[in-house]
Amino acid sequence: STYMLYRLFSEGEDTIMIISVVPNNEYSGKKIDREKVARKNIIEYLHKKYPDTKYEVSEVGIEHGMVRSGVRRALVQPITWMAALITSPIFQECPENDNITFCMSYIKGDDALQKRYAITNIISLSFDILFREECRPNINVVFPLYSSDKAEIIFNLMSAEPELYKMATTCENSLTNGDDCGRCHPCEELKWAL
């Protein structure tokens, strides 16, 4: 998501970043806290570098116990994105029938990509239900990084914005001192990518 934000800001795209916080293990609380700090630093950095880009961050939380077992958490997220989007000030300023692009930052290997057609349909159908036809925005759901793996994303980010790369975090089980654990799946993936 850091690389996708960089691309959107650098291309001057007004951006509404909608984050669904869906805890999925006992370490989620620490991970979510680290991500919030990293996200705040990343957004501040990008806003200073690209001050003309309008942006907004909206966080929608889903408590661990709110989603029963067996529910596909990846498909819960698009429903929460819709609620956050339609109440967003940037969205409120959009003219009727405007073009809205949902830019998903999933990369090759993300489980949610297996359901990208379902995610696209959920978003499209939600707009069909929520808006009268005469004022419905034109929706485009894109997955621009779906064929890129983590190594390619890291290389691109390190080449374009080394400072931004240092701010990002991926560890699932961060240690008490804030360091990455070096053992979880994202840490192993990061070692492989580097």
mmCIF file of C-alpha atoms in Angstrom:
data_model
loop_
_atom_site.group_PDB
_atom_site.id
_atom_site.type_symbol
_atom_site.label_atom_id
_atom_site.label_comp_id
_atom_site.label_asym_id
_atom_site.label_seq_id
_atom_site.Cartn_x
_atom_site.Cartn_y
_atom_site.Cartn_z
ATOM 1 C CA SER A 1 0.000 0.000 0.000
ATOM 2 C CA THR A 2 2.950 2.351 0.585
ATOM 3 C CA TYR A 3 4.057 1.996 -3.027
ATOM 4 C CA MET A 4 0.503 2.455 -4.304
ATOM 5 C CA LEU A 5 0.121 5.634 -2.217
ATOM 6 C CA TYR A 6 3.410 6.917 -3.607
ATOM 7 C CA ARG A 7 2.183 6.320 -7.165
ATOM 8 C CA LEU A 8 -1.162 8.022 -6.561
ATOM 9 C CA PHE A 9 0.368 11.055 -4.843
ATOM 10 C CA SER A 10 3.177 11.434 -7.392
ATOM 11 C CA GLU A 11 0.641 11.265 -10.240
ATOM 12 C CA GLY A 12 -1.481 13.974 -8.572
ATOM 13 C CA GLU A 13 -4.511 11.736 -8.010
ATOM 14 C CA ASP A 14 -6.905 12.897 -5.285
ATOM 15 C CA THR A 15 -6.846 9.974 -2.896
ATOM 16 C CA ILE A 16 -9.189 8.584 -0.280
ATOM 17 C CA MET A 17 -7.321 5.866 1.576
ATOM 18 C CA ILE A 18 -9.818 3.532 3.216
ATOM 19 C CA ILE A 19 -8.344 1.110 5.687
ATOM 20 C CA SER A 20 -10.315 -1.850 7.000
ATOM 21 C CA VAL A 21 -8.811 -2.954 10.266
ATOM 22 C CA VAL A 22 -9.644 -6.638 10.517
ATOM 23 C CA PRO A 23 -7.664 -8.365 13.295
ATOM 24 C CA ASN A 24 -6.831 -11.926 12.367
ATOM 25 C CA ASN A 25 -4.495 -13.184 15.092
ATOM 26 C CA GLU A 26 -3.322 -12.524 18.637
ATOM 27 C CA TYR A 27 -0.580 -10.174 17.404
ATOM 28 C CA SER A 28 -2.948 -7.973 15.420
ATOM 29 C CA GLY A 29 -3.191 -5.254 18.077
ATOM 30 C CA LYS A 30 0.565 -4.545 18.033
ATOM 31 C CA LYS A 31 0.684 -4.821 14.250
ATOM 32 C CA ILE A 32 -2.242 -2.422 13.827
ATOM 33 C CA ASP A 33 -0.606 0.106 16.185
ATOM 34 C CA ARG A 34 2.668 -0.069 14.222
ATOM 35 C CA GLU A 35 0.822 0.307 10.932
ATOM 36 C CA LYS A 36 -1.030 3.401 12.194
ATOM 37 C CA VAL A 37 2.229 5.112 13.153
ATOM 38 C CA ALA A 38 3.884 4.123 9.865
ATOM 39 C CA ARG A 39 0.831 5.223 7.847
ATOM 40 C CA LYS A 40 0.759 8.623 9.590
ATOM 41 C CA ASN A 41 4.472 9.181 8.829
ATOM 42 C CA ILE A 42 4.089 8.022 5.220
ATOM 43 C CA ILE A 43 1.083 10.284 4.561
ATOM 44 C CA GLU A 44 2.841 13.293 6.145
ATOM 45 C CA TYR A 45 5.944 12.652 4.021
ATOM 46 C CA LEU A 46 3.916 12.346 0.806
ATOM 47 C CA HIS A 47 1.798 15.392 1.597
ATOM 48 C CA LYS A 48 4.924 17.529 2.114
ATOM 49 C CA LYS A 49 6.410 16.274 -1.141
ATOM 50 C CA TYR A 50 3.163 16.550 -3.140
ATOM 51 C CA PRO A 51 1.192 19.348 -1.416
ATOM 52 C CA ASP A 52 -1.317 19.812 -4.254
ATOM 53 C CA THR A 53 -2.705 16.274 -4.000
ATOM 54 C CA LYS A 54 -5.919 16.143 -1.962
ATOM 55 C CA TYR A 55 -6.093 13.168 0.335
ATOM 56 C CA GLU A 56 -8.136 11.742 3.145
ATOM 57 C CA VAL A 57 -7.619 8.724 5.379
ATOM 58 C CA SER A 58 -10.665 6.880 6.638
ATOM 59 C CA GLU A 59 -10.366 3.902 8.963
ATOM 60 C CA VAL A 60 -13.138 1.386 9.386
ATOM 61 C CA GLY A 61 -12.632 -1.078 12.223
ATOM 62 C CA ILE A 62 -14.023 -4.547 12.553
ATOM 63 C CA GLU A 63 -13.433 -6.108 15.949
ATOM 64 C CA HIS A 64 -12.005 -9.628 16.069
ATOM 65 C CA GLY A 65 -15.201 -11.117 17.497
ATOM 66 C CA MET A 66 -17.509 -9.285 15.069
ATOM 67 C CA VAL A 67 -16.737 -11.573 12.146
ATOM 68 C CA ARG A 68 -17.658 -15.177 12.862
ATOM 69 C CA SER A 69 -15.341 -17.965 11.925
ATOM 70 C CA GLY A 70 -15.696 -19.202 8.371
ATOM 71 C CA VAL A 71 -16.359 -15.719 6.958
ATOM 72 C CA ARG A 72 -13.924 -14.671 4.237
ATOM 73 C CA ARG A 73 -12.334 -11.619 5.824
ATOM 74 C CA ALA A 74 -11.044 -10.386 2.459
ATOM 75 C CA LEU A 75 -14.644 -10.082 1.265
ATOM 76 C CA VAL A 76 -15.795 -8.245 4.406
ATOM 77 C CA GLN A 77 -13.454 -5.375 3.555
ATOM 78 C CA PRO A 78 -15.208 -4.116 0.363
ATOM 79 C CA ILE A 79 -18.450 -3.713 2.318
ATOM 80 C CA THR A 80 -16.703 -1.532 4.902
ATOM 81 C CA TRP A 81 -14.955 0.443 2.139
ATOM 82 C CA MET A 82 -18.331 1.419 0.719
ATOM 83 C CA ALA A 83 -19.547 2.810 4.043
ATOM 84 C CA ALA A 84 -16.357 4.845 4.465
ATOM 85 C CA LEU A 85 -16.392 6.107 0.884
ATOM 86 C CA ILE A 86 -19.945 7.446 0.730
ATOM 87 C CA THR A 87 -19.378 9.529 3.886
ATOM 88 C CA SER A 88 -16.010 10.893 2.750
ATOM 89 C CA PRO A 89 -15.695 14.695 2.293
ATOM 90 C CA ILE A 90 -13.673 14.251 -0.927
ATOM 91 C CA PHE A 91 -16.381 11.958 -2.298
ATOM 92 C CA GLN A 92 -19.075 14.457 -1.254
ATOM 93 C CA GLU A 93 -17.372 17.074 -3.457
ATOM 94 C CA CYS A 94 -17.405 14.828 -6.538
ATOM 95 C CA PRO A 95 -19.955 15.830 -9.175
ATOM 96 C CA GLU A 96 -22.773 13.394 -9.904
ATOM 97 C CA ASN A 97 -21.861 10.788 -12.505
ATOM 98 C CA ASP A 98 -18.167 11.416 -11.856
ATOM 99 C CA ASN A 99 -15.595 8.701 -12.554
ATOM 100 C CA ILE A 100 -14.493 6.924 -9.384
ATOM 101 C CA THR A 101 -11.590 4.464 -9.462
ATOM 102 C CA PHE A 102 -11.072 1.950 -6.693
ATOM 103 C CA CYS A 103 -7.348 1.277 -6.819
ATOM 104 C CA MET A 104 -6.551 -1.958 -4.976
ATOM 105 C CA SER A 105 -2.969 -2.421 -3.837
ATOM 106 C CA TYR A 106 -3.013 -6.218 -3.716
ATOM 107 C CA ILE A 107 0.125 -7.814 -5.154
ATOM 108 C CA LYS A 108 0.927 -11.223 -6.635
ATOM 109 C CA GLY A 109 0.534 -13.833 -3.922
ATOM 110 C CA ASP A 110 -2.101 -11.981 -1.845
ATOM 111 C CA ASP A 111 -4.965 -14.334 -0.977
ATOM 112 C CA ALA A 112 -7.559 -11.668 -1.805
ATOM 113 C CA LEU A 113 -6.503 -11.672 -5.471
ATOM 114 C CA GLN A 114 -8.164 -15.058 -5.860
ATOM 115 C CA LYS A 115 -11.408 -13.178 -5.207
ATOM 116 C CA ARG A 116 -10.718 -10.060 -7.281
ATOM 117 C CA TYR A 117 -13.767 -10.638 -9.476
ATOM 118 C CA ALA A 118 -15.963 -11.020 -6.397
ATOM 119 C CA ILE A 119 -14.464 -7.838 -4.896
ATOM 120 C CA THR A 120 -15.121 -5.959 -8.146
ATOM 121 C CA ASN A 121 -18.716 -7.235 -8.211
ATOM 122 C CA ILE A 122 -19.341 -6.330 -4.559
ATOM 123 C CA ILE A 123 -18.195 -2.759 -5.175
ATOM 124 C CA SER A 124 -20.120 -2.393 -8.454
ATOM 125 C CA LEU A 125 -23.310 -3.896 -7.053
ATOM 126 C CA SER A 126 -23.049 -1.719 -3.942
ATOM 127 C CA PHE A 127 -23.022 1.389 -6.133
ATOM 128 C CA ASP A 128 -25.988 0.041 -8.106
ATOM 129 C CA ILE A 129 -27.917 -0.374 -4.834
ATOM 130 C CA LEU A 130 -26.801 2.846 -3.134
ATOM 131 C CA PHE A 131 -27.297 5.370 -5.951
ATOM 132 C CA ARG A 132 -30.201 6.313 -8.132
ATOM 133 C CA GLU A 133 -29.264 5.660 -11.739
ATOM 134 C CA GLU A 134 -29.289 9.334 -12.748
ATOM 135 C CA CYS A 135 -26.645 10.283 -10.161
ATOM 136 C CA ARG A 136 -24.618 7.073 -9.935
ATOM 137 C CA PRO A 137 -20.844 7.550 -10.319
ATOM 138 C CA ASN A 138 -19.032 5.567 -12.987
ATOM 139 C CA ILE A 139 -17.075 2.921 -11.119
ATOM 140 C CA ASN A 140 -13.801 1.386 -12.190
ATOM 141 C CA VAL A 141 -12.098 -1.200 -9.957
ATOM 142 C CA VAL A 142 -8.431 -1.756 -10.778
ATOM 143 C CA PHE A 143 -5.673 -3.978 -9.416
ATOM 144 C CA PRO A 144 -2.585 -2.310 -10.943
ATOM 145 C CA LEU A 145 -0.056 -4.311 -8.918
ATOM 146 C CA TYR A 146 -1.609 -7.780 -9.226
ATOM 147 C CA SER A 147 1.174 -9.105 -11.460
ATOM 148 C CA SER A 148 3.974 -7.567 -9.348
ATOM 149 C CA ASP A 149 5.562 -9.575 -6.567
ATOM 150 C CA LYS A 150 6.928 -8.203 -3.303
ATOM 151 C CA ALA A 151 10.519 -8.105 -4.612
ATOM 152 C CA GLU A 152 9.514 -5.919 -7.560
ATOM 153 C CA ILE A 153 7.470 -3.570 -5.326
ATOM 154 C CA ILE A 154 10.342 -3.238 -2.829
ATOM 155 C CA PHE A 155 12.838 -2.587 -5.629
ATOM 156 C CA ASN A 156 10.587 0.074 -7.172
ATOM 157 C CA LEU A 157 9.950 1.782 -3.843
ATOM 158 C CA MET A 158 13.618 1.680 -2.781
ATOM 159 C CA SER A 159 14.654 3.093 -6.165
ATOM 160 C CA ALA A 160 12.052 5.867 -6.230
ATOM 161 C CA GLU A 161 11.737 6.782 -2.541
ATOM 162 C CA PRO A 162 14.292 5.169 -0.188
ATOM 163 C CA GLU A 163 13.070 7.306 2.741
ATOM 164 C CA LEU A 164 9.529 6.105 2.198
ATOM 165 C CA TYR A 165 10.666 2.482 2.124
ATOM 166 C CA LYS A 166 12.255 2.903 5.573
ATOM 167 C CA MET A 167 8.904 4.053 7.006
ATOM 168 C CA ALA A 168 6.922 1.008 5.829
ATOM 169 C CA THR A 169 6.170 -1.981 8.071
ATOM 170 C CA THR A 170 5.005 -5.505 7.275
ATOM 171 C CA CYS A 171 5.795 -7.679 10.329
ATOM 172 C CA GLU A 172 2.871 -9.604 11.841
ATOM 173 C CA ASN A 173 4.494 -10.142 15.262
ATOM 174 C CA SER A 174 6.568 -7.055 16.011
ATOM 175 C CA LEU A 175 8.799 -7.373 19.048
ATOM 176 C CA THR A 176 8.319 -5.323 22.206
ATOM 177 C CA ASN A 177 11.085 -2.903 21.152
ATOM 178 C CA GLY A 178 9.294 -2.290 17.817
ATOM 179 C CA ASP A 179 11.701 -4.334 15.682
ATOM 180 C CA ASP A 180 10.464 -6.871 13.156
ATOM 181 C CA CYS A 181 10.405 -10.436 14.478
ATOM 182 C CA GLY A 182 12.184 -11.862 11.407
ATOM 183 C CA ARG A 183 10.176 -15.115 11.628
ATOM 184 C CA CYS A 184 6.595 -14.454 10.487
ATOM 185 C CA HIS A 185 5.473 -14.996 6.883
ATOM 186 C CA PRO A 186 5.753 -11.280 5.879
ATOM 187 C CA CYS A 187 9.273 -11.072 7.405
ATOM 188 C CA GLU A 188 10.336 -14.242 5.553
ATOM 189 C CA GLU A 189 8.834 -12.818 2.354
ATOM 190 C CA LEU A 190 10.727 -9.553 2.894
ATOM 191 C CA LYS A 191 14.043 -11.417 3.388
ATOM 192 C CA TRP A 192 13.404 -13.335 0.170
ATOM 193 C CA ALA A 193 12.524 -10.136 -1.699
ATOM 194 C CA LEU A 194 15.662 -8.342 -0.509
#
